Short mmCIF file of C-alpha atoms and ligand atoms in Angstrom, two decimals:
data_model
loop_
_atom_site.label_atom_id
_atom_site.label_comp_id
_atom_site.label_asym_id
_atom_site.label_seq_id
_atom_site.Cartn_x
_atom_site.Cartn_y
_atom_site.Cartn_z
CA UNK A 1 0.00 0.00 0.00
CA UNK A 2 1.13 3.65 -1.09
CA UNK A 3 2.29 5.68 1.93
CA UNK A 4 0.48 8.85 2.66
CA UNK A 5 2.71 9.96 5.60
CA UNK A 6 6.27 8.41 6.94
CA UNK A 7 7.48 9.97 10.40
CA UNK A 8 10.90 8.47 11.05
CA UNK A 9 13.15 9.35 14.26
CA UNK A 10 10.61 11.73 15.40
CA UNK A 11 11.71 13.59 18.73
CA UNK A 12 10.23 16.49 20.27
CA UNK A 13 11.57 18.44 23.28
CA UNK A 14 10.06 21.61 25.30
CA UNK A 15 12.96 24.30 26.30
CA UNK A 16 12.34 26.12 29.78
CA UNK A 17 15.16 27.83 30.97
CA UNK A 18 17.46 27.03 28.38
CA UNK A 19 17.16 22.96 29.40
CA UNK A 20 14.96 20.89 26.58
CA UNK A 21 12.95 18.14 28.22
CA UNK A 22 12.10 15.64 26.16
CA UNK A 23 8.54 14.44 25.20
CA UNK A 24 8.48 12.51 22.47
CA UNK A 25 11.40 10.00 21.98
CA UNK A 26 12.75 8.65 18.33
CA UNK A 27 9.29 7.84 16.99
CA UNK A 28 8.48 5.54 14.01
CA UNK A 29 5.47 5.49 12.29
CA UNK A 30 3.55 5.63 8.64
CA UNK A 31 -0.27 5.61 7.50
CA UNK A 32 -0.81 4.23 4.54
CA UNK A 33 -3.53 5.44 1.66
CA UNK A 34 -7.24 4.40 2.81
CA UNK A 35 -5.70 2.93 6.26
CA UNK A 36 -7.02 3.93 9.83
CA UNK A 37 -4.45 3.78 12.03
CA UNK A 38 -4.71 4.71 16.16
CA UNK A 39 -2.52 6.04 18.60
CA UNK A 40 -3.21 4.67 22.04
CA UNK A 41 -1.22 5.90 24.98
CA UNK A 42 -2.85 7.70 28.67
CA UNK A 43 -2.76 11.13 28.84
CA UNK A 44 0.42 12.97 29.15
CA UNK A 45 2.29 10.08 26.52
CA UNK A 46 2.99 12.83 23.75
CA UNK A 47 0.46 11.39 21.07
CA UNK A 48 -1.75 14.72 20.62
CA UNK A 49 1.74 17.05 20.12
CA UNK A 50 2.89 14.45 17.90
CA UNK A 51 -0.27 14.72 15.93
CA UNK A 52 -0.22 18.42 16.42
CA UNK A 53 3.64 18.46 14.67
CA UNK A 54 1.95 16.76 11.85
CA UNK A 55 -0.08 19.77 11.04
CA UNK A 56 2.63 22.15 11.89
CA UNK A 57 0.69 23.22 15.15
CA UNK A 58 3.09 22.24 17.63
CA UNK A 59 3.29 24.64 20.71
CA UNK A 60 6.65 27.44 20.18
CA UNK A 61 8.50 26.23 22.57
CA UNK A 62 8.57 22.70 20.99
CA UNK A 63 11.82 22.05 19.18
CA UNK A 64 11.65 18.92 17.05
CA UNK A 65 14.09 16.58 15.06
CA UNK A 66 13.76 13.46 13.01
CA UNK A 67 11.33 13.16 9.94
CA UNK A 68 7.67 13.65 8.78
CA UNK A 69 7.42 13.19 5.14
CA UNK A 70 4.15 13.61 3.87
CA UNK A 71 3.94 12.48 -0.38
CA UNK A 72 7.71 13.66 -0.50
CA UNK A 73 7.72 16.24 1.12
CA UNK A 74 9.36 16.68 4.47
CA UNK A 75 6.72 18.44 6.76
CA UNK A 76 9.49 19.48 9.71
CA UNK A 77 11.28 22.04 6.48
CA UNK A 78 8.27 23.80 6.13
CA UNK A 79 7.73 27.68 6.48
CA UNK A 80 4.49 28.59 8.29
CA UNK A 81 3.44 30.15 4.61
CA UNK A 82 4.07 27.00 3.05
CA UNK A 83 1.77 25.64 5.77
CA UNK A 84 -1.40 27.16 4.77
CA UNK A 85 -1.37 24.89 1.42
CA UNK A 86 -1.13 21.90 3.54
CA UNK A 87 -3.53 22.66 6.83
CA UNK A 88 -7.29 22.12 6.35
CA UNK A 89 -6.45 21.11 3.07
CA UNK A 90 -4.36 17.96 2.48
CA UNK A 91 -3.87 17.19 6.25
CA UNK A 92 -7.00 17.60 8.23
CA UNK A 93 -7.86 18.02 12.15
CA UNK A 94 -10.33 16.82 13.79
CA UNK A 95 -10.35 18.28 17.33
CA UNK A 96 -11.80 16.91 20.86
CA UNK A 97 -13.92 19.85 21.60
CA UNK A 98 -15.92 21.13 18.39
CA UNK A 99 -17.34 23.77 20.24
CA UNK A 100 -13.97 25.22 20.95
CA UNK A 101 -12.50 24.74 17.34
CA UNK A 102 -16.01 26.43 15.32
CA UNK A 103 -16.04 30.93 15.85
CA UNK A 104 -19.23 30.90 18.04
CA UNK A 105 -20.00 34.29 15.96
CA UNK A 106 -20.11 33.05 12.99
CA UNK A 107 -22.87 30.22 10.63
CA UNK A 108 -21.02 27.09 10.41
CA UNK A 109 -22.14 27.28 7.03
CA UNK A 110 -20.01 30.06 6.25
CA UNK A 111 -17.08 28.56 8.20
CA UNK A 112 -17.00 25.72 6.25
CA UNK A 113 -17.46 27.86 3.10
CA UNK A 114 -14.23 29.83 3.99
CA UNK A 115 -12.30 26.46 4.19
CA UNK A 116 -13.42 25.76 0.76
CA UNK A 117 -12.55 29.08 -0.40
CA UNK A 118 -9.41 29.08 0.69
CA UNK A 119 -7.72 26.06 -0.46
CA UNK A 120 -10.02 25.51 -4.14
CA UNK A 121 -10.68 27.77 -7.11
CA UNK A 122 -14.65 27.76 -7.21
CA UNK A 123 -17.25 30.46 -7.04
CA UNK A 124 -19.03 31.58 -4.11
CA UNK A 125 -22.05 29.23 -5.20
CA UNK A 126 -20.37 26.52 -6.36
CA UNK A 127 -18.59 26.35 -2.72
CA UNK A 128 -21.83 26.70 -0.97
CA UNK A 129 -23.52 23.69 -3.22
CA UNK A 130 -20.50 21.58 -1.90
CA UNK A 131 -20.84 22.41 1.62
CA UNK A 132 -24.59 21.22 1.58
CA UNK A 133 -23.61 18.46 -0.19
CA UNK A 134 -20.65 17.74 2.41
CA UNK A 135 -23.37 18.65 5.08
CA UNK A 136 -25.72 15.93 4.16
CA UNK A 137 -22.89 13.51 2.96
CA UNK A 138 -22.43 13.52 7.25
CA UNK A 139 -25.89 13.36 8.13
CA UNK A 140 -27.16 16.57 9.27
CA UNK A 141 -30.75 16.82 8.43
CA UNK A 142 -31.87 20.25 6.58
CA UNK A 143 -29.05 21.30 5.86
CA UNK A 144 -29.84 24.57 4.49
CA UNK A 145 -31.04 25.58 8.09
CA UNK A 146 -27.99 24.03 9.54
CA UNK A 147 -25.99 26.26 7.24
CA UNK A 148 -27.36 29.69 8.78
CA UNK A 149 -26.95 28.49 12.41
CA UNK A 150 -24.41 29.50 14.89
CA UNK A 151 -22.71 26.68 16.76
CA UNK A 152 -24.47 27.07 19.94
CA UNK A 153 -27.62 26.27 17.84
CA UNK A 154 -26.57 22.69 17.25
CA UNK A 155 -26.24 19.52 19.89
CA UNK A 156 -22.88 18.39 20.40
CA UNK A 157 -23.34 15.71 18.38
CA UNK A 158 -24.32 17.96 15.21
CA UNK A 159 -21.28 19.97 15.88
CA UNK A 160 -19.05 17.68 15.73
CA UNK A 161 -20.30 16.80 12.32
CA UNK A 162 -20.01 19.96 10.71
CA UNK A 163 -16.57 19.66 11.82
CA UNK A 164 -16.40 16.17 10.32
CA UNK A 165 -17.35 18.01 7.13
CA UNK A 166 -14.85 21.05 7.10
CA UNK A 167 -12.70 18.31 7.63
CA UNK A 168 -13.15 16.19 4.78
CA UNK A 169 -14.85 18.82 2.38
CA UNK A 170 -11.02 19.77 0.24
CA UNK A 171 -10.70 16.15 0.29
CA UNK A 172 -7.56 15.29 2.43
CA UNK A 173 -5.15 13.02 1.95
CA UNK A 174 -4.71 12.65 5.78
CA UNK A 175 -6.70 13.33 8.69
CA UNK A 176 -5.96 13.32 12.64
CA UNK A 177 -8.89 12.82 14.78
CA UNK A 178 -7.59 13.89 18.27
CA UNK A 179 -10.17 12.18 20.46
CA UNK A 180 -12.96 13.07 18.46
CA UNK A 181 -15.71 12.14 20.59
CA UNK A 182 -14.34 12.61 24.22
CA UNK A 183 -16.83 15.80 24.86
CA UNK A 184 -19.97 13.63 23.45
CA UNK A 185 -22.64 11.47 24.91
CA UNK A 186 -22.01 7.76 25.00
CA UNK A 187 -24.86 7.12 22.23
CA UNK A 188 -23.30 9.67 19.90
CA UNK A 189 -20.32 9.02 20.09
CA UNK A 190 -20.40 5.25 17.94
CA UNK A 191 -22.31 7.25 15.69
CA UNK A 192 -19.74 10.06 14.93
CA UNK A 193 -16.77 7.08 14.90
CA UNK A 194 -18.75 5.40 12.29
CA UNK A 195 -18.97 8.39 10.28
CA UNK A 196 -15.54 9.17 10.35
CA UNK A 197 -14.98 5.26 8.74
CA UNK A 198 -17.25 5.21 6.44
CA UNK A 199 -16.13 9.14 5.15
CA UNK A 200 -12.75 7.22 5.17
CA UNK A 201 -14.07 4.01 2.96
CA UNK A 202 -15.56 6.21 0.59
CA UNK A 203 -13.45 8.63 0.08
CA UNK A 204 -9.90 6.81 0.94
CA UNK A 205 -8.50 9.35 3.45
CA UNK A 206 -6.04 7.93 5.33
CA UNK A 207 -6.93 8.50 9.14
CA UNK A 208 -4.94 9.03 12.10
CA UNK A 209 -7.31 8.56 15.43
CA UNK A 210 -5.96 9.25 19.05
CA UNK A 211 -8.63 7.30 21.34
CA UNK A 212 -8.40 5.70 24.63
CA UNK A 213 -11.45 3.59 23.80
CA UNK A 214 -9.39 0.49 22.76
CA UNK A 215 -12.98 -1.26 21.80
CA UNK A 216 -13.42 1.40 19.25
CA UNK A 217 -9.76 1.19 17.71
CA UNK A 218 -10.40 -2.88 17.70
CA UNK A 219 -13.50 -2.32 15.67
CA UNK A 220 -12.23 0.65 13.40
CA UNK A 221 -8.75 0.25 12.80
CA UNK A 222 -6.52 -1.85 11.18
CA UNK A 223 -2.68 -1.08 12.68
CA UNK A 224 -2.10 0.44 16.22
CA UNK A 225 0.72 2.40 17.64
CA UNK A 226 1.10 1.85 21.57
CA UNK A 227 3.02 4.89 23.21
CA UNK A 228 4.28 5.49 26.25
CA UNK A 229 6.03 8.56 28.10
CA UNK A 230 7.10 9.68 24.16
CA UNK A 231 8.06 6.37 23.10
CA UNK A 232 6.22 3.74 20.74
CA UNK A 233 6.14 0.56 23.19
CA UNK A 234 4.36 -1.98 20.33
CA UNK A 235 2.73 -1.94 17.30
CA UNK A 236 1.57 -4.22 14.57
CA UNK A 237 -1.89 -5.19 13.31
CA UNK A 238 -4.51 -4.29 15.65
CA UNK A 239 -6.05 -7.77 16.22
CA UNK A 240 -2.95 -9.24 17.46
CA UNK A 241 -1.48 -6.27 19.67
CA UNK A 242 -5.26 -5.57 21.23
CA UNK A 243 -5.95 -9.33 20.98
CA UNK A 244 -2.56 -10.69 22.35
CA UNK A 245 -0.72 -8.06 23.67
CA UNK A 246 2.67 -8.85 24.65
CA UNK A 247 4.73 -5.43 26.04
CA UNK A 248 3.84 -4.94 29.60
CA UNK A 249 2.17 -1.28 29.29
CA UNK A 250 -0.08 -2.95 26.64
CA UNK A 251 -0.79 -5.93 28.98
CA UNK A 252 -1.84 -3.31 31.44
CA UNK A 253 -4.16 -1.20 29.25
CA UNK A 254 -6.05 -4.37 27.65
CA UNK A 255 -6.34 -5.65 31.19
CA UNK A 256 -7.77 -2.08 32.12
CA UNK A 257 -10.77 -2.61 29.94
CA UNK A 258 -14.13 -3.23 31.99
CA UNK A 259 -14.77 -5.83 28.98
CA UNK A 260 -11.70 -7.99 29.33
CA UNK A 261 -11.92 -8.91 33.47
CA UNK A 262 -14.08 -12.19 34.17
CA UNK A 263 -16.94 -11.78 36.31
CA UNK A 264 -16.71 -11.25 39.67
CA UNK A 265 -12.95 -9.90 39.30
CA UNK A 266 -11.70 -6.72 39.79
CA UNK A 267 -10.59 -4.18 36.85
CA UNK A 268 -7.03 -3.70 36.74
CA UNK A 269 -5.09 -0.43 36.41
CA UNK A 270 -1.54 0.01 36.11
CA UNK A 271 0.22 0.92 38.92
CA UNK A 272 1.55 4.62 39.16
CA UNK A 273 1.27 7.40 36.77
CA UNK A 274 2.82 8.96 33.88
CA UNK A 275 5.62 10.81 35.16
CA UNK A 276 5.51 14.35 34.12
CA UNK A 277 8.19 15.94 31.96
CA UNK A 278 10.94 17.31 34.50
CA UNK A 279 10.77 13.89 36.05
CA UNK A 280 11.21 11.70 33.62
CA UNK A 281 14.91 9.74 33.09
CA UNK A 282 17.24 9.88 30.30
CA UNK A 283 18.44 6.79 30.57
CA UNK A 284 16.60 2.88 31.33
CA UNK A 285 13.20 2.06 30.48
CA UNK A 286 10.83 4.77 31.14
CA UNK A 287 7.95 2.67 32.25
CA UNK A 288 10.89 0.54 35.17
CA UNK A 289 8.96 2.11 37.44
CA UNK A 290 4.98 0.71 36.84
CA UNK A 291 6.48 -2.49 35.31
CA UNK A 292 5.57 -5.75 36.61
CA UNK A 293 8.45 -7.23 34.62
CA UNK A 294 10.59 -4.51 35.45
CA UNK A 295 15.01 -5.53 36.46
CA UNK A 296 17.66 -4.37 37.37
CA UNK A 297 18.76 -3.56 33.74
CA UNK A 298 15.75 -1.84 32.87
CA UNK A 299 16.51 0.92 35.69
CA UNK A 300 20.09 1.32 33.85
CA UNK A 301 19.50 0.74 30.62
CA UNK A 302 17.11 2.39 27.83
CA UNK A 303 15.96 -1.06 25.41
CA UNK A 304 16.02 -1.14 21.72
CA UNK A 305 13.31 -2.15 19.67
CA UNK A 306 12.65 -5.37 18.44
CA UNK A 307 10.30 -7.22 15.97
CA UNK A 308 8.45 -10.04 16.85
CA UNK A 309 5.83 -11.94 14.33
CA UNK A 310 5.27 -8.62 12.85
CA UNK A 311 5.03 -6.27 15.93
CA UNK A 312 7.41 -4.50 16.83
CA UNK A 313 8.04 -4.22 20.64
CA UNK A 314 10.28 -1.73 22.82
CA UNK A 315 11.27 -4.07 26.01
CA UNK A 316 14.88 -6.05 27.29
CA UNK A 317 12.94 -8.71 27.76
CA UNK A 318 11.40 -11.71 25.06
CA UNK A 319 7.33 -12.22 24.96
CA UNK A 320 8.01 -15.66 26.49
CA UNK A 321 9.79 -14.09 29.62
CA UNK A 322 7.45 -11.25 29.78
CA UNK A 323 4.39 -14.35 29.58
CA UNK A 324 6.56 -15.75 32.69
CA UNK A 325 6.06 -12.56 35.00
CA UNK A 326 2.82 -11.68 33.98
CA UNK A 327 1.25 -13.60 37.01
CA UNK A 328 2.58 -10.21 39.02
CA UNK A 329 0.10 -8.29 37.59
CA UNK A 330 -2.56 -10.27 39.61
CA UNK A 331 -0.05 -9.34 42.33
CA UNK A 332 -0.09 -5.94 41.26
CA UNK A 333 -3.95 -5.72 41.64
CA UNK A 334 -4.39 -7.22 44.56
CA UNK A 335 -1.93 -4.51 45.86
CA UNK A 336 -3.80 -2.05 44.83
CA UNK A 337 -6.98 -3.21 45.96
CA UNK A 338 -5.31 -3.74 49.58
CA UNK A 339 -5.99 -7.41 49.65
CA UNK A 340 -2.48 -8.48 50.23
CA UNK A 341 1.10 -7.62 50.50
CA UNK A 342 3.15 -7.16 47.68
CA UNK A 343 4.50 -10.75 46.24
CA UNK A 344 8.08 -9.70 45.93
CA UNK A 345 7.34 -9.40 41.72
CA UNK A 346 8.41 -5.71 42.10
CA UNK A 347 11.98 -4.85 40.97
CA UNK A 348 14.30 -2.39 42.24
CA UNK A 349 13.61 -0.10 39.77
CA UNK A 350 9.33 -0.09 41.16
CA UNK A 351 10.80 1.09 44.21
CA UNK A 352 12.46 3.86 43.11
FE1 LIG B 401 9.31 -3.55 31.73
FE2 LIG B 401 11.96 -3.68 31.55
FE3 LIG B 401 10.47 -4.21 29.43
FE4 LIG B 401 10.65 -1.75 30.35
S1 LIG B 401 12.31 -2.95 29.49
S2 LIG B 401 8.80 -2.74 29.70
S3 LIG B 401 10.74 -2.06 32.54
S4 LIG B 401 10.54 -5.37 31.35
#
């Protein structure tokens, strides 16, 4: 399959008094054409700034390194002038919060309109015929209504479709759905996801989605990128990392979904938080210290990246000796749920 977008050795740092701490860590990843492809990772991991760096919308006092190449063209080279023929028009966003991203003073018709404008050479009424016909292509009903309202007209729901269709409407070659459906109501939000697939079926956008849903991703995806603290920690196809994870942070995520326990046991949650910037370590495995499998040489030693049956997977340790230690999870959970001492599972490096 063609590739739409190829980021290789992607690192991204923030500078505060004249020290860079780093935030995203030698990053791999590509999309292909037509492919939906998530980014999993809690809060805090560095997948929305990555995303954001894709659309040249990283915050100033981000300096990055590495490689985004985007149809031949390398996306980190790019003046902020060359940017405008590239955002909202070949690379799309889709953002959490619609009513945050849409000008609450002016129709979403026109604001679509002005996207349209901008990046195609079309009269005024040709534009507005596409938008209604972008407009109904997601759903809305009477459309020519929706067109003269003003955001805080419209339900959530609807919102978040017009920005579906700004989105989509110049055609993009790639679009990043940050969490597109965190600020909607559970029985919306399957509705917007499938929109977003089927607008990338039919019109063979390649997609980017950042989710935490992981039931979602297994039902709308077809690859998966695991990160953790700025690094990519597996990936491969989704059914086998989602289905039979191996890397220890994606042991602990799958286990952290209400869906995967058996009845009667408790859910799981990983141990510890993401450390925040200033306190994360150069050097060893930045997730030694929530790791069930976690050694001695993890705390010294940062681990390459290997490939295993077609994932690739960022751990010192083999799946078969990971498989070995995962009975400390169970340890791990009955930890945290006070039911009993810790087993002795937890390295030196959990301690610190
Ligand atoms: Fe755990 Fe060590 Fe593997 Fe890191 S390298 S995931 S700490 S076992």
């Amino acid at each position: 399959m063609e590739s739409v977008c190829k980021v290789t050795d992607f690192s991204l740092g923030f500078v505060q008094d004249k020290k860079v701490y780093p935030a995203v860590n030698h990053v791999d990843f590509e999309i292909h054409a037509g492919e939906m492809v998530a980014l999993i990772g809690e809060s805090g991991c560095g997948k929305s700034v990555t995303a954001l760096s894709l659309i040249g919308l990283q915050p100033e006092t981000a300096v990055l390194s590495g490689s985004m190449n985007f149809g031949g063209e390398e996306l980190l080279a790019l003046k902020e002038a060359q940017w405008q023929d590239y955002r909202g028009n070949r690379i799309s966003m889709i953002f959490q919060e619609p009513m945050t991203a849409l000008n609450p003073l002016i129709k979403v018709g026109k604001q679509v309109l002005e996207n349209v404008m901008l990046h195609q050479k079309v009269t005024k009424e040709e534009g507005r015929q596409q938008v209604l016909g972008i407009l109904r292509q997601v759903g809305l009903p009477d459309v020519e209504q929706i067109y003269q309202s003003y955001p805080h007209q419209l339900s959530g729901g609807q919102r978040q479709r017009i920005m579906i269709a700004m989105a989509f409407v110049n055609n993009p070659d790639l679009l990043i759905a940050d969490e597109p459906t965190t600020a909607l109501d559970v029985t919306i939000q399957a509705q917007i996801m499938d929109l977003i697939k089927k607008m990338n079926r039919e019109r063979g956008t390649a997609v980017l989605l950042i989710s935490h849903d992981l039931g979602v991703i297994r039902h709308l995806c077809s690859r998966v990128y695991i990160m953790y603290a700025g690094h990519i920690v597996e990936s491969g196809e989704v059914e086998h990392v989602l289905g039979n994870p191996v890397h220890p942070y994606t042991r602990g995520l799958v286990a952290s979904i209400p869906s995967s326990r058996k009845k009667g046991e408790a859910l799981y949650s990983i141990p510890g938080v993401v450390p925040p910037l200033y306190q994360r370590k150069t050097e060893g495995c930045p997730f030694c210290n929530r790791c069930f499998a976690a050694g001695k040489l993890c705390e010294r030693i940062t681990p390459a990246a290997y490939v295993h049956e077609g994932r690739r997977i960022f751990c010192h340790l083999t799946p078969e000796e990971i498989a070995a230690l995962s009975v400390r999870m169970k340890a791990d959970q009955e930890e945290n749920e006070g039911k009993s001492p810790k087993t002795g599972g937890v390295q030196e490096c959990r301690k610190g």
